[in-house]
PDB file of C-alpha atoms in Angstrom:
ATOM      1  CA  MET A   1       6.632  62.124 158.282  1.00  0.00           C
ATOM      2  CA  ILE A   2       3.409  61.563 156.510  1.00  0.00           C
ATOM      3  CA  SER A   3       0.525  63.588 158.127  1.00  0.00           C
ATOM      4  CA  HIS A   4      -2.816  62.041 157.886  1.00  0.00           C
ATOM      5  CA  SER A   5      -5.283  65.359 158.344  1.00  0.00           C
ATOM      6  CA  VAL A   6      -8.824  65.592 157.367  1.00  0.00           C
ATOM      7  CA  THR A   7      -8.952  67.755 154.236  1.00  0.00           C
ATOM      8  CA  SER A   8     -11.819  70.667 154.503  1.00  0.00           C
ATOM      9  CA  PRO A   9     -13.905  70.678 151.215  1.00  0.00           C
ATOM     10  CA  LEU A  10     -12.427  74.359 150.894  1.00  0.00           C
ATOM     11  CA  LYS A  11      -8.879  72.799 150.216  1.00  0.00           C
ATOM     12  CA  LEU A  12     -10.122  70.273 148.106  1.00  0.00           C
ATOM     13  CA  VAL A  13     -12.152  72.813 145.771  1.00  0.00           C
ATOM     14  CA  LEU A  14      -9.213  75.241 145.737  1.00  0.00           C
ATOM     15  CA  SER A  15      -6.886  72.422 144.685  1.00  0.00           C
ATOM     16  CA  ALA A  16      -9.288  71.181 141.922  1.00  0.00           C
ATOM     17  CA  THR A  17      -9.736  74.735 140.772  1.00  0.00           C
ATOM     18  CA  LEU A  18      -5.587  75.030 140.750  1.00  0.00           C
ATOM     19  CA  ALA A  19      -5.373  71.756 138.654  1.00  0.00           C
ATOM     20  CA  LEU A  20      -8.031  72.978 136.229  1.00  0.00           C
ATOM     21  CA  ALA A  21      -6.424  76.250 135.890  1.00  0.00           C
ATOM     22  CA  LEU A  22      -3.023  74.461 135.187  1.00  0.00           C
ATOM     23  CA  THR A  23      -4.621  72.331 132.907  1.00  0.00           C
ATOM     24  CA  ILE A  24      -6.297  74.984 130.590  1.00  0.00           C
ATOM     25  CA  THR A  25      -3.643  77.311 130.639  1.00  0.00           C
ATOM     26  CA  PRO A  26      -1.587  75.708 127.850  1.00  0.00           C
ATOM     27  CA  VAL A  27      -4.826  74.968 125.915  1.00  0.00           C
ATOM     28  CA  SER A  28      -5.964  78.584 126.012  1.00  0.00           C
ATOM     29  CA  ALA A  29      -2.443  79.993 125.325  1.00  0.00           C
ATOM     30  CA  ASN A  30      -1.911  77.950 122.241  1.00  0.00           C
ATOM     31  CA  ASP A  31      -5.176  77.218 120.728  1.00  0.00           C
ATOM     32  CA  TRP A  32      -7.543  79.800 121.805  1.00  0.00           C
ATOM     33  CA  GLY A  33      -6.783  82.310 118.986  1.00  0.00           C
ATOM     34  CA  SER A  34      -6.104  79.809 116.206  1.00  0.00           C
ATOM     35  CA  ARG A  35      -8.760  77.565 116.815  1.00  0.00           C
ATOM     36  CA  ASN A  36     -12.464  78.376 116.306  1.00  0.00           C
ATOM     37  CA  ASP A  37     -13.695  75.197 118.160  1.00  0.00           C
ATOM     38  CA  HIS A  38     -15.061  76.763 121.206  1.00  0.00           C
ATOM     39  CA  ASP A  39     -16.857  73.812 121.660  1.00  0.00           C
ATOM     40  CA  ASP A  40     -14.124  71.353 122.484  1.00  0.00           C
ATOM     41  CA  THR A  41     -12.740  73.661 125.109  1.00  0.00           C
ATOM     42  CA  ALA A  42     -16.126  74.078 126.741  1.00  0.00           C
ATOM     43  CA  LYS A  43     -16.575  70.326 126.585  1.00  0.00           C
ATOM     44  CA  VAL A  44     -12.929  69.799 128.086  1.00  0.00           C
ATOM     45  CA  LEU A  45     -13.875  72.497 130.825  1.00  0.00           C
ATOM     46  CA  GLY A  46     -17.226  70.862 131.707  1.00  0.00           C
ATOM     47  CA  LEU A  47     -15.615  67.712 131.952  1.00  0.00           C
ATOM     48  CA  LEU A  48     -12.897  68.676 134.123  1.00  0.00           C
ATOM     49  CA  LEU A  49     -15.316  70.450 136.401  1.00  0.00           C
ATOM     50  CA  GLY A  50     -17.604  67.616 136.495  1.00  0.00           C
ATOM     51  CA  ILE A  51     -14.600  65.460 137.791  1.00  0.00           C
ATOM     52  CA  ALA A  52     -13.480  67.993 140.326  1.00  0.00           C
ATOM     53  CA  THR A  53     -17.171  68.157 141.494  1.00  0.00           C
ATOM     54  CA  ILE A  54     -17.525  64.452 141.902  1.00  0.00           C
ATOM     55  CA  GLY A  55     -14.401  64.062 143.596  1.00  0.00           C
ATOM     56  CA  ALA A  56     -15.288  66.886 146.109  1.00  0.00           C
ATOM     57  CA  LEU A  57     -18.600  64.949 146.862  1.00  0.00           C
ATOM     58  CA  LEU A  58     -16.709  61.711 147.527  1.00  0.00           C
ATOM     59  CA  SER A  59     -14.264  63.084 149.870  1.00  0.00           C
ATOM     60  CA  ASN A  60     -16.820  65.117 151.491  1.00  0.00           C
ATOM     61  CA  LYS A  61     -18.586  61.719 152.409  1.00  0.00           C
ATOM     62  CA  ASP A  62     -15.354  60.778 154.497  1.00  0.00           C
ATOM     63  CA  ASP A  63     -15.479  64.011 156.460  1.00  0.00           C
ATOM     64  CA  ARG A  64     -18.618  63.419 158.236  1.00  0.00           C
ATOM     65  CA  HIS A  65     -16.964  61.342 160.847  1.00  0.00           C
ATOM     66  CA  ASP A  66     -15.824  63.122 163.735  1.00  0.00           C
ATOM     67  CA  ASP A  67     -12.155  62.646 164.266  1.00  0.00           C
ATOM     68  CA  ARG A  68     -11.689  64.418 167.269  1.00  0.00           C
ATOM     69  CA  VAL A  69     -10.795  62.477 170.443  1.00  0.00           C
ATOM     70  CA  LYS A  70     -13.587  62.511 173.029  1.00  0.00           C
ATOM     71  CA  PRO A  71     -12.917  62.839 176.653  1.00  0.00           C
ATOM     72  CA  ARG A  72     -13.464  59.698 178.564  1.00  0.00           C
ATOM     73  CA  ARG A  73     -15.588  59.780 181.784  1.00  0.00           C
ATOM     74  CA  PRO A  74     -13.744  58.355 184.879  1.00  0.00           C
ATOM     75  CA  HIS A  75     -14.701  54.827 185.547  1.00  0.00           C
ATOM     76  CA  LYS A  76     -16.991  54.354 188.280  1.00  0.00           C
ATOM     77  CA  PRO A  77     -16.671  51.081 190.339  1.00  0.00           C
ATOM     78  CA  HIS A  78     -20.441  49.500 190.876  1.00  0.00           C
ATOM     79  CA  LYS A  79     -21.583  49.513 194.369  1.00  0.00           C
ATOM     80  CA  ARG A  80     -21.757  46.191 195.596  1.00  0.00           C
ATOM     81  CA  VAL A  81     -24.813  45.405 197.766  1.00  0.00           C
ATOM     82  CA  HIS A  82     -23.946  43.688 200.514  1.00  0.00           C
ATOM     83  CA  ARG A  83     -26.397  40.845 201.496  1.00  0.00           C
ATOM     84  CA  VAL A  84     -27.226  40.376 204.717  1.00  0.00           C
ATOM     85  CA  PRO A  85     -27.847  36.727 205.829  1.00  0.00           C
ATOM     86  CA  ASP A  86     -31.319  35.821 206.921  1.00  0.00           C
ATOM     87  CA  HIS A  87     -30.129  34.895 210.494  1.00  0.00           C
ATOM     88  CA  LEU A  88     -28.907  38.571 210.811  1.00  0.00           C
ATOM     89  CA  GLN A  89     -31.995  40.481 209.581  1.00  0.00           C
ATOM     90  CA  LEU A  90     -34.004  41.458 212.313  1.00  0.00           C
ATOM     91  CA  PRO A  91     -37.709  42.361 211.361  1.00  0.00           C
ATOM     92  CA  ALA A  92     -38.323  45.906 211.663  1.00  0.00           C
ATOM     93  CA  HIS A  93     -41.763  46.041 213.112  1.00  0.00           C
ATOM     94  CA  CYS A  94     -39.964  44.440 216.115  1.00  0.00           C
ATOM     95  CA  LEU A  95     -38.235  47.774 216.552  1.00  0.00           C
ATOM     96  CA  GLN A  96     -40.518  49.682 219.146  1.00  0.00           C
ATOM     97  CA  THR A  97     -40.422  53.007 220.732  1.00  0.00           C
ATOM     98  CA  TYR A  98     -40.649  53.195 224.516  1.00  0.00           C
ATOM     99  CA  ARG A  99     -40.998  56.333 226.807  1.00  0.00           C
ATOM    100  CA  THR A 100     -38.337  56.236 229.228  1.00  0.00           C
ATOM    101  CA  GLN A 101     -37.080  58.441 231.885  1.00  0.00           C
ATOM    102  CA  GLN A 102     -34.698  59.861 229.367  1.00  0.00           C
ATOM    103  CA  GLY A 103     -37.282  60.185 226.582  1.00  0.00           C
ATOM    104  CA  LYS A 104     -38.466  58.355 223.680  1.00  0.00           C
ATOM    105  CA  GLN A 105     -35.844  55.405 222.914  1.00  0.00           C
ATOM    106  CA  ARG A 106     -36.235  52.577 220.327  1.00  0.00           C
ATOM    107  CA  PHE A 107     -35.415  48.953 221.242  1.00  0.00           C
ATOM    108  CA  PHE A 108     -36.184  45.495 219.946  1.00  0.00           C
ATOM    109  CA  ALA A 109     -38.993  43.873 221.917  1.00  0.00           C
ATOM    110  CA  PRO A 110     -38.007  40.350 222.700  1.00  0.00           C
ATOM    111  CA  ARG A 111     -41.785  38.726 222.923  1.00  0.00           C
ATOM    112  CA  CYS A 112     -41.914  40.227 219.028  1.00  0.00           C
ATOM    113  CA  LEU A 113     -38.612  38.587 218.002  1.00  0.00           C
ATOM    114  CA  LYS A 114     -39.650  35.506 219.746  1.00  0.00           C
ATOM    115  CA  ARG A 115     -42.638  35.422 217.564  1.00  0.00           C
ATOM    116  CA  ASN A 116     -41.494  36.890 213.978  1.00  0.00           C
ATOM    117  CA  PHE A 117     -37.562  35.909 214.047  1.00  0.00           C
ATOM    118  CA  SER A 118     -36.619  32.331 213.906  1.00  0.00           C
ATOM    119  CA  TYR A 119     -33.083  32.693 215.374  1.00  0.00           C
ATOM    120  CA  ALA A 120     -34.378  34.777 218.343  1.00  0.00           C
ATOM    121  CA  SER A 121     -32.813  32.118 220.908  1.00  0.00           C
ATOM    122  CA  GLY A 122     -29.318  32.759 219.334  1.00  0.00           C
ATOM    123  CA  LEU A 123     -29.258  36.725 220.012  1.00  0.00           C
ATOM    124  CA  PRO A 124     -26.533  37.826 222.017  1.00  0.00           C
ATOM    125  CA  ARG A 125     -27.036  38.029 225.589  1.00  0.00           C
ATOM    126  CA  VAL A 126     -24.742  40.999 226.128  1.00  0.00           C
ATOM    127  CA  CYS A 127     -27.294  42.875 223.997  1.00  0.00           C
ATOM    128  CA  ARG A 128     -30.382  42.184 226.162  1.00  0.00           C
ATOM    129  CA  ASP A 129     -31.091  44.701 228.873  1.00  0.00           C
ATOM    130  CA  THR A 130     -33.672  45.945 231.378  1.00  0.00           C
ATOM    131  CA  ILE A 131     -35.031  49.467 231.208  1.00  0.00           C
ATOM    132  CA  VAL A 132     -37.665  51.321 232.932  1.00  0.00           C
ATOM    133  CA  ALA A 133     -40.437  52.625 230.425  1.00  0.00           C
ATOM    134  CA  ARG A 134     -43.931  53.842 230.963  1.00  0.00           C
ATOM    135  CA  ASN A 135     -46.754  51.733 230.092  1.00  0.00           C
ATOM    136  CA  LYS A 136     -50.301  52.393 228.517  1.00  0.00           C
ATOM    137  CA  ASN A 137     -51.535  53.743 231.887  1.00  0.00           C
ATOM    138  CA  GLY A 138     -48.446  55.815 232.673  1.00  0.00           C
ATOM    139  CA  THR A 139     -46.800  53.698 235.329  1.00  0.00           C
ATOM    140  CA  TYR A 140     -42.974  53.184 234.949  1.00  0.00           C
ATOM    141  CA  VAL A 141     -42.563  49.427 234.998  1.00  0.00           C
ATOM    142  CA  ALA A 142     -39.383  47.141 234.120  1.00  0.00           C
ATOM    143  CA  ARG A 143     -39.130  45.936 230.479  1.00  0.00           C
ATOM    144  CA  LYS A 144     -36.551  43.433 228.877  1.00  0.00           C
ATOM    145  CA  VAL A 145     -35.450  44.570 225.317  1.00  0.00           C
ATOM    146  CA  TYR A 146     -32.500  44.301 223.213  1.00  0.00           C
ATOM    147  CA  ARG A 147     -30.513  47.140 222.436  1.00  0.00           C
ATOM    148  CA  GLN A 148     -30.396  48.048 218.674  1.00  0.00           C
ATOM    149  CA  GLY A 149     -26.725  49.618 218.758  1.00  0.00           C
ATOM    150  CA  CYS A 150     -25.306  46.458 220.375  1.00  0.00           C
ATOM    151  CA  LEU A 151     -27.252  44.016 217.937  1.00  0.00           C
ATOM    152  CA  ASN A 152     -25.786  46.444 214.887  1.00  0.00           C
ATOM    153  CA  LYS A 153     -22.128  45.823 216.316  1.00  0.00           C
ATOM    154  CA  ARG A 154     -22.621  42.250 216.026  1.00  0.00           C
ATOM    155  CA  GLY A 155     -23.764  42.155 212.539  1.00  0.00           C
ATOM    156  CA  TYR A 156     -27.404  42.286 212.823  1.00  0.00           C
ATOM    157  CA  ARG A 157     -29.469  44.445 210.583  1.00  0.00           C
ATOM    158  CA  THR A 158     -33.040  45.769 210.529  1.00  0.00           C
ATOM    159  CA  LYS A 159     -34.958  44.013 207.737  1.00  0.00           C
ATOM    160  CA  THR A 160     -36.347  47.225 205.618  1.00  0.00           C
ATOM    161  CA  THR A 161     -39.657  46.105 203.685  1.00  0.00           C
ATOM    162  CA  TYR A 162     -40.041  48.073 200.433  1.00  0.00           C
TER     163      TYR A 162
END
């Protein structure tokens, strides 16, 4: 099995030095004492050292890439925006607060819906209710309203304005 591992610069320099040492050993054992040409040996050593340096630089250029496996983030599905059709979007300003005997409660005002919601005539009658609430004078009076929870169960949503 052939291993494709990234060689480190240290391994490369060590192998170049070993190759240089093995190449020079026969020259230095045989010719060093008998020849006076130290210039030739220096030239050969310089040439081999230059080749080793260029080889190390070229192989070092490939080591810049990170070969580690990067962990993947789990895939997050995109949130789908559920678009509510226009005939199911109630105007937010028609949701009014009434002071009832049970405290403050929010209901849709039918007159506001009739003026500001084109499909007011199609609202479910089941959601229409009569409550007893205080008017501006503090007197309890009967008011016709649409219950928000009932309309929500039937698919109607309050239109938010940003």
